[in-house]
Tab-separated table of C-alpha atoms in Angstrom:
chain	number	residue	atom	x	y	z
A	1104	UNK	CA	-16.800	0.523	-24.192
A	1105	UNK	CA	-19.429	0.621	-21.551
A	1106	UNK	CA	-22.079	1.940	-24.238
A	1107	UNK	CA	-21.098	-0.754	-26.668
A	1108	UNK	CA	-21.562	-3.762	-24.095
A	1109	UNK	CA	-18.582	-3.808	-22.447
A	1110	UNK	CA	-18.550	-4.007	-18.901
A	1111	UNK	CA	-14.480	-3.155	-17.457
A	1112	UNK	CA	-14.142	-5.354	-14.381
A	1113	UNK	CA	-10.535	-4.513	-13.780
A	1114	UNK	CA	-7.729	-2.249	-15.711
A	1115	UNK	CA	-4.151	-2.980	-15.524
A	1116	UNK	CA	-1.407	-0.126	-15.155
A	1117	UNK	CA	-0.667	2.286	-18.655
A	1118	UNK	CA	2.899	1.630	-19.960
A	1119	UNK	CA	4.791	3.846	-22.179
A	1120	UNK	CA	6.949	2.310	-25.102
A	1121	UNK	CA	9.426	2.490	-27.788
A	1122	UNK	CA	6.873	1.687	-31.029
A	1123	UNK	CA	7.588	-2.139	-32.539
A	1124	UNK	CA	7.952	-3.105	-36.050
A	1125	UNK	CA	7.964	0.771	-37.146
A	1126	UNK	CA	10.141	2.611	-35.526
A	1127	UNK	CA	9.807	5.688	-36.929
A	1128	UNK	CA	6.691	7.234	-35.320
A	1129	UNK	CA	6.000	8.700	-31.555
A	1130	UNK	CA	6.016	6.371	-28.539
A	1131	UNK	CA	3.118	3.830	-27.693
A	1132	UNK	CA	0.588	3.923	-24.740
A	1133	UNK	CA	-0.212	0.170	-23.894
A	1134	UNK	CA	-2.751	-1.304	-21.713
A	1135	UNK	CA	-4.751	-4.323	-21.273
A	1136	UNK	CA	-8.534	-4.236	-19.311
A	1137	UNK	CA	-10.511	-7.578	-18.377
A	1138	UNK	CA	-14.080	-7.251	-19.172
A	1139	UNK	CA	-17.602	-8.957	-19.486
A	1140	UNK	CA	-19.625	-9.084	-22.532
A	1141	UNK	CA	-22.391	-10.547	-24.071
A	1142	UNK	CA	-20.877	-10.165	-27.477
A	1143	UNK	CA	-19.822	-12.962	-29.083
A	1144	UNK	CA	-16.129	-13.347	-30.178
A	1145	UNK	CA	-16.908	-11.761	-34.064
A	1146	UNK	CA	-19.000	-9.216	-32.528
A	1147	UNK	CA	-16.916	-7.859	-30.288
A	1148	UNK	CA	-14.553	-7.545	-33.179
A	1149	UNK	CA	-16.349	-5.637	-35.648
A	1150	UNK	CA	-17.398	-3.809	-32.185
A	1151	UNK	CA	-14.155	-2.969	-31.143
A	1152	UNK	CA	-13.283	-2.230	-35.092
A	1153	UNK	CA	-16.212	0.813	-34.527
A	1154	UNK	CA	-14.402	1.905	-31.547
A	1155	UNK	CA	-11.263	2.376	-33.552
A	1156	UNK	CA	-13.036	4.388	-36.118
A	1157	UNK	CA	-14.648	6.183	-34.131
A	1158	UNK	CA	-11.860	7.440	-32.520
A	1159	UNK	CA	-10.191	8.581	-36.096
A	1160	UNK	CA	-8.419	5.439	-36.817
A	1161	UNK	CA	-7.713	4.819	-40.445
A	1162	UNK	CA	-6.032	2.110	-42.701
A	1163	UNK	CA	-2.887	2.579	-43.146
A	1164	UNK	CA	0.761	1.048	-42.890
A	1165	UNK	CA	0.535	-1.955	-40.637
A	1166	UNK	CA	2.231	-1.288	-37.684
A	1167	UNK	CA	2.825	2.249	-38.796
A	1168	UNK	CA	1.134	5.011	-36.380
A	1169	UNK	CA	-2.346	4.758	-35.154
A	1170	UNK	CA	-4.578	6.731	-32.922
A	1171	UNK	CA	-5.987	3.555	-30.657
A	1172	UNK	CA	-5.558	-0.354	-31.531
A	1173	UNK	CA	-7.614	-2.800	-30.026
A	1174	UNK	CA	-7.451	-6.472	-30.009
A	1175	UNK	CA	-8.933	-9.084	-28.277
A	1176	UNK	CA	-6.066	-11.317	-26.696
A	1177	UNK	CA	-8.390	-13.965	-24.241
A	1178	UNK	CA	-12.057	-14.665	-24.713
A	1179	UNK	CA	-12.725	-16.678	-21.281
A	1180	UNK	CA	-11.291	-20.388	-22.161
A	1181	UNK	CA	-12.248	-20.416	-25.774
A	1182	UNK	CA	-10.010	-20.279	-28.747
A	1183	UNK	CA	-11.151	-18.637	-31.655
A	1184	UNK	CA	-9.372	-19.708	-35.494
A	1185	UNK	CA	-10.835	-17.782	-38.543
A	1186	UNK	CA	-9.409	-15.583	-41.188
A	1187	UNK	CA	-10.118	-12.545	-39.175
A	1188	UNK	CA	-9.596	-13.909	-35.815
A	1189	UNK	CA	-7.528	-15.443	-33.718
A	1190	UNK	CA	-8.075	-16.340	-29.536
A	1191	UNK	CA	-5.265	-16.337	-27.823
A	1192	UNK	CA	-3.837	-13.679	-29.746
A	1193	UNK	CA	-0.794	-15.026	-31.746
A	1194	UNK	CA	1.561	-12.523	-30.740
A	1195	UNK	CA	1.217	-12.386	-27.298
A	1196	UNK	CA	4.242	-14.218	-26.280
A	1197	UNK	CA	6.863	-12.000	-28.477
A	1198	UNK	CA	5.366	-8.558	-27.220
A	1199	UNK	CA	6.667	-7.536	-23.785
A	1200	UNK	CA	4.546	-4.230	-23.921
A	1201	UNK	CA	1.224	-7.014	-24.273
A	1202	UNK	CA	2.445	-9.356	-21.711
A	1203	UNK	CA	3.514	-6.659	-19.228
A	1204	UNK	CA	-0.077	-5.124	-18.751
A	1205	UNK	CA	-1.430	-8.390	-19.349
A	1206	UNK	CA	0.451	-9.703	-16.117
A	1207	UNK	CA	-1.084	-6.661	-14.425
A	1208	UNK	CA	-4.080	-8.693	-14.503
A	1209	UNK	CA	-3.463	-12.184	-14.158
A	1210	UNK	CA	-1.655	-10.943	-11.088
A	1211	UNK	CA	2.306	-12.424	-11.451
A	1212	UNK	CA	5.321	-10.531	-12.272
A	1213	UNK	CA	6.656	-10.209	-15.911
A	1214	UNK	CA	9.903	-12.411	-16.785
A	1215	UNK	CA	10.367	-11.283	-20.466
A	1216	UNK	CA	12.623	-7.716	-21.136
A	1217	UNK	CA	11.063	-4.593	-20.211
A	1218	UNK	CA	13.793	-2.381	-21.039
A	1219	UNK	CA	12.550	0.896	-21.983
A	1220	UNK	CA	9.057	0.785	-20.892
A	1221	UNK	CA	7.876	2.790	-18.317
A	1222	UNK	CA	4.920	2.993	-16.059
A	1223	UNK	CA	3.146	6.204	-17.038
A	1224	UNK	CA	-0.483	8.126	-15.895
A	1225	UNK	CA	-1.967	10.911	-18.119
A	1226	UNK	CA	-2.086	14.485	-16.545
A	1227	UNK	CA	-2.672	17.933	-17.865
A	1228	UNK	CA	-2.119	16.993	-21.321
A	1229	UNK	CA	1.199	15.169	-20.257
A	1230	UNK	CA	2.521	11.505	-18.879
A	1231	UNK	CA	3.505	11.680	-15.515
A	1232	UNK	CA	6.497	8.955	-14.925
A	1233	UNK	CA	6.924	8.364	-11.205
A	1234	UNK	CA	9.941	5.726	-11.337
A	1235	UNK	CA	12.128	8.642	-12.781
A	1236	UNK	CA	12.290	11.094	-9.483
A	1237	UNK	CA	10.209	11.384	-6.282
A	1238	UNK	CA	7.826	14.487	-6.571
A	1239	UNK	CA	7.069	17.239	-4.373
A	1240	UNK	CA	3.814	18.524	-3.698
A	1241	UNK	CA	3.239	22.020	-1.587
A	1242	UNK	CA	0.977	22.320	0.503
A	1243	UNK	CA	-1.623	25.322	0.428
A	1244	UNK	CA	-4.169	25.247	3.133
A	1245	UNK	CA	-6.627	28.617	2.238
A	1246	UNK	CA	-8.402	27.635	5.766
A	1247	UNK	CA	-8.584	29.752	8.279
A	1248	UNK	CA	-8.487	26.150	10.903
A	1249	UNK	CA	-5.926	24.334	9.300
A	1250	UNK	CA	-3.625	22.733	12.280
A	1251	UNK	CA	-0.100	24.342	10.796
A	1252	UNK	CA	-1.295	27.470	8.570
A	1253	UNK	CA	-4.547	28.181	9.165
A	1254	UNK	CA	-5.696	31.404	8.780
A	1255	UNK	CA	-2.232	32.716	6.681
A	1256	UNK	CA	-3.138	32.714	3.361
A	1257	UNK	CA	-7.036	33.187	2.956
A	1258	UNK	CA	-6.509	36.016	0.811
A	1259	UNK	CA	-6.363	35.557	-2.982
A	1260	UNK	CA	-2.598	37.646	-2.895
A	1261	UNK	CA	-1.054	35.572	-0.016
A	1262	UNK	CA	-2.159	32.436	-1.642
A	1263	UNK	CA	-0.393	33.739	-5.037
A	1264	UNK	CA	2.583	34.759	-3.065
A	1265	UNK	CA	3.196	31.608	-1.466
A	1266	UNK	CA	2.868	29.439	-4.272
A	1267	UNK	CA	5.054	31.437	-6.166
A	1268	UNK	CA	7.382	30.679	-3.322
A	1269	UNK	CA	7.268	27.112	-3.339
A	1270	UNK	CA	7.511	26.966	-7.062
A	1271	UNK	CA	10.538	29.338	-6.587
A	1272	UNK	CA	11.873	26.564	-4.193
A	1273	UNK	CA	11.419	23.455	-6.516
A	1274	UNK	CA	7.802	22.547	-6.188
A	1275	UNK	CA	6.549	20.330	-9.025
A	1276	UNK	CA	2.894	19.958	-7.538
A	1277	UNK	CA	0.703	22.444	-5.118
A	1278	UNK	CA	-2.282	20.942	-3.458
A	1279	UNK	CA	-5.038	23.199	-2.436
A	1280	UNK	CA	-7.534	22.950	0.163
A	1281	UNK	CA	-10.362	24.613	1.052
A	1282	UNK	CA	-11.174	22.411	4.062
A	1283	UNK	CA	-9.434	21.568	7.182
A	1284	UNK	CA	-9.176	17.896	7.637
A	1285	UNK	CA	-7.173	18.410	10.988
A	1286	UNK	CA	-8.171	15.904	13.501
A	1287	UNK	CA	-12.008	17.318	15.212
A	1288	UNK	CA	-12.234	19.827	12.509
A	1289	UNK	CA	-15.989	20.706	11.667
A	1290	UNK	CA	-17.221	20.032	8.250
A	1291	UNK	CA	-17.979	22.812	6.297
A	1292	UNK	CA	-20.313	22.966	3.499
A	1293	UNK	CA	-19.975	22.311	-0.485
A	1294	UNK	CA	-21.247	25.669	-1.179
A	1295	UNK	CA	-18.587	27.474	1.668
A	1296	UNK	CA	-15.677	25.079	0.364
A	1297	UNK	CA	-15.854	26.319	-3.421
A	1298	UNK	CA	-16.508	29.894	-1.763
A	1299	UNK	CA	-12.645	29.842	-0.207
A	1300	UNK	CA	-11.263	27.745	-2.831
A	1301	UNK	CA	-12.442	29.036	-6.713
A	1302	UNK	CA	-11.022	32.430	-6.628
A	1303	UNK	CA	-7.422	31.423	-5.281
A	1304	UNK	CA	-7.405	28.409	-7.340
A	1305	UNK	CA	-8.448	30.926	-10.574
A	1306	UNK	CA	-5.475	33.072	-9.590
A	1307	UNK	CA	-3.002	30.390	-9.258
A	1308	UNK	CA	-3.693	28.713	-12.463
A	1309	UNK	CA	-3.357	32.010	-14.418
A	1310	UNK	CA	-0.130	32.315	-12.508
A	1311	UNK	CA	2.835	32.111	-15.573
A	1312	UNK	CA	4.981	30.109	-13.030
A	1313	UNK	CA	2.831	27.593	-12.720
A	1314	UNK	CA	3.356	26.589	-16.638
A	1315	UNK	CA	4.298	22.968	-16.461
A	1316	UNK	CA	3.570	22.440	-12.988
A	1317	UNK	CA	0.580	19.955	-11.441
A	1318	UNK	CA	-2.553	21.831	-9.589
A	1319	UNK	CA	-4.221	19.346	-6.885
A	1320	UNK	CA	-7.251	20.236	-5.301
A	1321	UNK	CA	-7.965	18.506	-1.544
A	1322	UNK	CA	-11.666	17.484	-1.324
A	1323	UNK	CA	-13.982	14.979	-0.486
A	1324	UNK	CA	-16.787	16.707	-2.126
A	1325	UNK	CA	-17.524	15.241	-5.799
A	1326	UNK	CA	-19.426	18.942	-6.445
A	1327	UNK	CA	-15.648	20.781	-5.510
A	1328	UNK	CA	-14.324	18.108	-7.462
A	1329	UNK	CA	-16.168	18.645	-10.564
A	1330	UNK	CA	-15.935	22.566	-10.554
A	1331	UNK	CA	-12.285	22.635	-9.658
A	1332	UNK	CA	-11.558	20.863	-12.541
A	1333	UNK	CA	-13.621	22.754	-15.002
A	1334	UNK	CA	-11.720	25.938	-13.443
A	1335	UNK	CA	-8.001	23.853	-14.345
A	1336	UNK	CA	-7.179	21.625	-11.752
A	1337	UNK	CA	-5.257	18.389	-12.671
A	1338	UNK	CA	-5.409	16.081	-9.420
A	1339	UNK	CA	-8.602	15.628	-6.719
A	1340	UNK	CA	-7.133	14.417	-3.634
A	1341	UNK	CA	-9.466	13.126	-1.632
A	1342	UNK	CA	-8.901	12.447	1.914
A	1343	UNK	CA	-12.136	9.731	2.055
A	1344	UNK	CA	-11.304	7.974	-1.141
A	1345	UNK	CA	-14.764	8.073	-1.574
A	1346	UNK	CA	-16.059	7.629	1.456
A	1347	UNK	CA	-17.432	10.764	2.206
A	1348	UNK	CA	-19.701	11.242	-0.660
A	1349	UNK	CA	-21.276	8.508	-2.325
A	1350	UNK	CA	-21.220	10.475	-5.731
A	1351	UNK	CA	-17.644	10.950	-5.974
A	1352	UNK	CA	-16.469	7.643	-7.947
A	1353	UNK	CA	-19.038	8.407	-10.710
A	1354	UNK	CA	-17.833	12.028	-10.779
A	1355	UNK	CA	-14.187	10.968	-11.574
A	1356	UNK	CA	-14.894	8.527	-13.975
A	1357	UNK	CA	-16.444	11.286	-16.141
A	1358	UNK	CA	-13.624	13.947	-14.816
A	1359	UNK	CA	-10.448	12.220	-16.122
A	1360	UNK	CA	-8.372	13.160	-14.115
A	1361	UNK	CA	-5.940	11.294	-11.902
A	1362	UNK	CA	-7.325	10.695	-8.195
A	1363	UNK	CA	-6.122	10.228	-5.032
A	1364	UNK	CA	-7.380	7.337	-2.894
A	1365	UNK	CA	-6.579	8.014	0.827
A	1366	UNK	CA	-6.658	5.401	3.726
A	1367	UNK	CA	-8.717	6.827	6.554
A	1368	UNK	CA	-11.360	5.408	8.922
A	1369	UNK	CA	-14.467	7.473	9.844
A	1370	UNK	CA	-13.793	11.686	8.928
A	1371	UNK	CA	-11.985	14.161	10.517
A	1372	UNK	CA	-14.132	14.406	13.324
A	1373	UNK	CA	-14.297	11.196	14.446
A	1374	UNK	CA	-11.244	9.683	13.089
A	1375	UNK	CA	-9.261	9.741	16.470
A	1376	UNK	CA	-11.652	8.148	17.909
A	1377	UNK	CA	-10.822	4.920	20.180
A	1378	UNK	CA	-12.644	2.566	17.708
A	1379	UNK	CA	-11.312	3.864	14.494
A	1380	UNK	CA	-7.247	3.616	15.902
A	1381	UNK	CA	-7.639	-0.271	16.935
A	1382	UNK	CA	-5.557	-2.032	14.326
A	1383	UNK	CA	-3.650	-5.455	15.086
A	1384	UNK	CA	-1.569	-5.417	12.180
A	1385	UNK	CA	-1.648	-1.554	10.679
A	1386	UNK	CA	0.040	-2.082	7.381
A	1387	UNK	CA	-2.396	-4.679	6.441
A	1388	UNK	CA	-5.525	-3.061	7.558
A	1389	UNK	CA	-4.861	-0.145	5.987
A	1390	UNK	CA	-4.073	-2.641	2.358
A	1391	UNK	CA	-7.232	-3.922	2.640
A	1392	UNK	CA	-9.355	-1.103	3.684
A	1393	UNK	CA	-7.558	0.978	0.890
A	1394	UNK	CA	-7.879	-1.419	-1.472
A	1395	UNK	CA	-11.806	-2.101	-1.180
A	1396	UNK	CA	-12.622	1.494	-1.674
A	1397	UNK	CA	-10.134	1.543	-4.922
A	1398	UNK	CA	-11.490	-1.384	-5.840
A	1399	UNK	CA	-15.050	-0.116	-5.463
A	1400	UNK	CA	-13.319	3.073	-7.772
A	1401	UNK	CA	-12.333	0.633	-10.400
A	1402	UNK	CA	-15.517	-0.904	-11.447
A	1403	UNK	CA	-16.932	2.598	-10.902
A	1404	UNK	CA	-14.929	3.775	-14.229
A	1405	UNK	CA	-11.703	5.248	-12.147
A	1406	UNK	CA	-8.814	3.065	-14.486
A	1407	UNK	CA	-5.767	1.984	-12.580
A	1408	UNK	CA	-3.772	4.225	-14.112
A	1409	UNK	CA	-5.350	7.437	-13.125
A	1410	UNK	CA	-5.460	5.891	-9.489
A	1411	UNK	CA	-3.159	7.185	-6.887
A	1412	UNK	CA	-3.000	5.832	-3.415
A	1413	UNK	CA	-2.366	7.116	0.072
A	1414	UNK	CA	-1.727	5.497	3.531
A	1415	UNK	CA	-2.814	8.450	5.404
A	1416	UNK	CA	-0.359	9.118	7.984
A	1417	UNK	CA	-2.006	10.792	10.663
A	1418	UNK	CA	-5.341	9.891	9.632
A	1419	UNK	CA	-7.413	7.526	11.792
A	1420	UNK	CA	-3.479	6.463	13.414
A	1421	UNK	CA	-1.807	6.695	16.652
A	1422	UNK	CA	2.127	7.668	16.983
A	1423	UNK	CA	3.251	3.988	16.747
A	1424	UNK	CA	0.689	3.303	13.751
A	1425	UNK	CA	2.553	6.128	11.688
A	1426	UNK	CA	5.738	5.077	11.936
A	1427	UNK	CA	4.649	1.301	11.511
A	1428	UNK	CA	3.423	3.270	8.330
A	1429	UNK	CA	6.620	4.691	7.016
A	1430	UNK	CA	8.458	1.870	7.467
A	1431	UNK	CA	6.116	-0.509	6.149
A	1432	UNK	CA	4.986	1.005	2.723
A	1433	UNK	CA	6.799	-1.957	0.360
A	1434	UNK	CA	4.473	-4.120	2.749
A	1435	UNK	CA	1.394	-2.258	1.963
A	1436	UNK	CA	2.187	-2.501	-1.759
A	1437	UNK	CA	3.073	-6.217	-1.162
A	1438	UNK	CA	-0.404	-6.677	0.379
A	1439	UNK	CA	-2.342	-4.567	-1.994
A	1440	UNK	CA	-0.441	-7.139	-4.868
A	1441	UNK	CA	-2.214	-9.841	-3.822
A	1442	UNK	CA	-5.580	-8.306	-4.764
A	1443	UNK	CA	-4.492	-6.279	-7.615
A	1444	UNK	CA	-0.967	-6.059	-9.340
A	1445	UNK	CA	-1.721	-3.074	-11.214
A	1446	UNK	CA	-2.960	-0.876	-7.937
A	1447	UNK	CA	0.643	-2.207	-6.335
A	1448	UNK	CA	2.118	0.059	-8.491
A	1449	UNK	CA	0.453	3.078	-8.065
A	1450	UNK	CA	1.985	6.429	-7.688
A	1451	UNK	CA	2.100	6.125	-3.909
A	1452	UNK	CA	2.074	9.436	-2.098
A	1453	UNK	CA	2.495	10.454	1.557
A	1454	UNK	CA	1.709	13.729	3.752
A	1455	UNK	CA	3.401	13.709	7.109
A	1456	UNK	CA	4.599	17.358	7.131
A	1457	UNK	CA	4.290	18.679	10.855
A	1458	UNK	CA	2.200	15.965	11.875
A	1459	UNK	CA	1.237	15.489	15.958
A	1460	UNK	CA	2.892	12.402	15.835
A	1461	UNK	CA	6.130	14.253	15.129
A	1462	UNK	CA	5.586	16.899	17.530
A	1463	UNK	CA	5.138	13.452	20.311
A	1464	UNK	CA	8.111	12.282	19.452
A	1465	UNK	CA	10.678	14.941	19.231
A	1466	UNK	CA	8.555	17.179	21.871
A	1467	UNK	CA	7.943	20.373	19.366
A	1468	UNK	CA	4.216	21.224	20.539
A	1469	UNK	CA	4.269	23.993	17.630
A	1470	UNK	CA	3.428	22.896	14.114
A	1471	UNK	CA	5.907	25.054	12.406
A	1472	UNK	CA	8.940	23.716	14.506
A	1473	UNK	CA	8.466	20.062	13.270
A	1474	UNK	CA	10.619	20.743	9.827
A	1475	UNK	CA	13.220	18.692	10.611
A	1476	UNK	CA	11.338	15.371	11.707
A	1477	UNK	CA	9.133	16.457	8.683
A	1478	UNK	CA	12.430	15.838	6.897
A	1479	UNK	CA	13.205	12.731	8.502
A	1480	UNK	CA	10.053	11.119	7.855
A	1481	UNK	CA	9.953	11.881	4.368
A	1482	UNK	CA	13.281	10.837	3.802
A	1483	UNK	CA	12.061	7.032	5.391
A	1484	UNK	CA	9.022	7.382	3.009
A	1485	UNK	CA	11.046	7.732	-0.390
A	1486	UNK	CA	13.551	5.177	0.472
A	1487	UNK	CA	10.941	3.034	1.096
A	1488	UNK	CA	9.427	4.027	-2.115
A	1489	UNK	CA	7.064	6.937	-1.929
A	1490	UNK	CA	6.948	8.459	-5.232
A	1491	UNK	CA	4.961	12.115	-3.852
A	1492	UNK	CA	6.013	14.007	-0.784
A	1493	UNK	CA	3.316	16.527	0.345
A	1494	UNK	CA	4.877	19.344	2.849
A	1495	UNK	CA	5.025	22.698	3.692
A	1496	UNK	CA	8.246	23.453	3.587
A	1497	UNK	CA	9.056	22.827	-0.443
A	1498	UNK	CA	12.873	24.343	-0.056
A	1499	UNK	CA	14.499	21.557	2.644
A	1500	UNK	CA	12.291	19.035	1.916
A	1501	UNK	CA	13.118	19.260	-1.825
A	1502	UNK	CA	17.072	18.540	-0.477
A	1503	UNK	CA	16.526	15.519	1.265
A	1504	UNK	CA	13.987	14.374	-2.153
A	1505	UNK	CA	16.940	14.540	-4.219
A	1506	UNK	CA	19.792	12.548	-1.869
A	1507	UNK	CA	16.903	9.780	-1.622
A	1508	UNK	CA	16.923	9.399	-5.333
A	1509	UNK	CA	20.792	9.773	-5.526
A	1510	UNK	CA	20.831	6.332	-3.369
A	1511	UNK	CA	17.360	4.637	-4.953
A	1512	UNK	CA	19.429	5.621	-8.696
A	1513	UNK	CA	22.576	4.274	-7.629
A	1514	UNK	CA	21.330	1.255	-5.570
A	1515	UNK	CA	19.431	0.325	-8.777
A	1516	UNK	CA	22.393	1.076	-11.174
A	1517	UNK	CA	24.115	-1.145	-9.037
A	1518	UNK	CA	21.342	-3.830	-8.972
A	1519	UNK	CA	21.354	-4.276	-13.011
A	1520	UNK	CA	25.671	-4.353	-13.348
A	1521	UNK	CA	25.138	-7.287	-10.842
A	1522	UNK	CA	22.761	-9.081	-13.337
């Protein structure tokens, strides 16, 4: 759209549906996007109509299956009457799959039935649907620094062997890093990261375990980002949400893939520092901090829907910060809602696996003996609705995944009887 005159100011969230009218075709993808445009209302019809054929779409039976429809629901305050036209759209009102993205971005909640419609973001060929079940990502650290398993699996074989593990033990995601992001860790360079990470990430994709799993790669480098996802990667994770290198919005918008935006003040070498851990109200902060550099994502070309965000526990946060953190992620979504109702909803994902602030609290210096407040914390984080768990120990946290969505399923179950 951008090439046509388009400009995308803000997206709202992707929703899967049940198809209208014609029933008897595949599922719909529906969206809505707010834009700027010099085109005038006919114009940007017969532009949009290119679009459309373009992407391979054809006459056929109305309603019947399509690759891509596009119509024009608001142009600014003006209505629009003509025997191709019509602004407002006349069938906004009976079309909860229109009105529900369209509320994404006039920033209230929908009233009208959204039964069988599902928030969705595309992934390795797939829809990833994050209201379903809570996800668990391993963690795979091929650093020889890292602050729990540095040094262990450098080698292309132990890398294979422990994902196979973690896939063994339930794993639906691995996340791969080639750089420590520990707190004081030395940056390394582009050119050592992709040295460490291309040949294990190579051998894990080829892996026939990892069929129908999710590949993340942990960077803050747009370069890593680019060539980890030519080599099969499905998810950048970056630590910096963009902070960290100014080229690595305009690198995702062409990668399309889905990206994670993660809260975190200065980088790992300074993040601990006195200034970047003053906060009066942490939850908020971190809303509006996050928020600005998703934002700043958004108009980049990053939709909403490939946008995932993180709070960063143990990023840039003292022990009292974190667990003001995990027990205040509906209030970060709350606050992020008030800038941008599609973001709110967002895949949110945490990483406190054998975290310093666990090791404070329940006195376990070593890394490896913090399992069990791992546990607890993530438990706190998917009741109070995390929808990705990244840990190192898939097997036991995987357990205490599963009771969380027992409750969340039956609290909810209960929820609609009551209506």
């Amino acid at each position: 759209m951008r090439s046509s005159g388009i400009n995308i100011t803000r997206h709202a969230c992707l929703y899967e549906t049940a198809p209208a009218y014609v029933t008897d075709q595949p599922r719909f993808i529906n969206s809505a996007i707010r834009g700027v445009t010099k085109l005038g209302p006919h114009e940007l019809l017969s532009t949009l109509k290119r679009i459309e054929r373009d992407l391979g779409r054809t006459d056929g039976i109305r309603y019947g299956p399509r690759p891509i429809d596009l119509d024009i629901l608001f142009y600014g305050k003006y209505k629009v009457r003509s025997d191709i036209l019509n602004i407002p759209h006349e069938r906004i009102w009976e079309r909860p799959f229109v009105m529900a993205p369209l509320m994404d971005l006039l920033g209230s909640a929908i009233d009208s039935d959204t039964e069988g419609m599902y928030r969705v973001m595309p992934v390795a060929n797939g829809l990833l649907d994050w209201s379903k079940r809570t996800s668990v990502m391993g963690i795979l650290n091929v650093t020889p620094d890292s602050f729990s398993d540095g040094g262990n699996f450098m080698s292309v074989e132990s890398a294979v062997s422990q994902v196979r593990l973690m896939i063994s033990e339930g794993a639906d995601m691995i996340d791969i890093g080639a750089q420590s992001t520990r707190p004081m860790a030395s940056r390394i360079s582009v050119e050592e990261e992709l040295s460490r990470l291309i040949p294990v990430l190579e051998a894990v994709v080829s892996m026939p375990e990892v069929e129908g799993k999710l590949i993340s790669v942990d960077t803050f480098y747009s370069e890593v980002a680019s060539e980890a996802v030519s080599k099969g990667a499905h998810i950048i994770n970056d630590v910096s949400a963009g902070q960290l290198d100014s080229n690595m919005f305009k690198v995702m918008a062409d990668l399309d893939v889905p990206y994670v935006a993660m809260h975190m003040r200065g980088d790992p070498s300074t993040m601990q520092n006195s200034e970047n851990l003053k906060y009066d109200n942490v939850c908020k902060e971190i809303s509006s901090e996050l928020y600005s550099q998703v934002r700043e994502a958004e108009i980049s070309g990053i939709p909403a829907w490939r946008i995932m965000i993180d709070p960063g526990i143990g990023f840039s946060k003292k022990t009292e910060q974190n667990l003001d953190i995990l027990k205040g992620l509906p209030d970060i979504r709350e606050e992020i809602a008030t800038r941008s109702l599609a973001i709110s909803h967002a895949p949110m994902l945490i990483g406190p696996s054998r975290k310093r602030f666990l090791g404070e609290i329940c006195s376990r210096p070593t890394a490896a003996e913090r399992d069990p407040a791992t546990i607890a914390s993530v438990t706190a984080g998917v009741l109070g609705g995390a929808n990705i768990v990244r840990v190192h120990n898939v097997k036991d946290n995987l357990d205490a995944v599963k009771l969380c969505d027992a409750i969340l399923r039956q609290k909810s179950s209960r929820m609609k009887s009551s209506h």
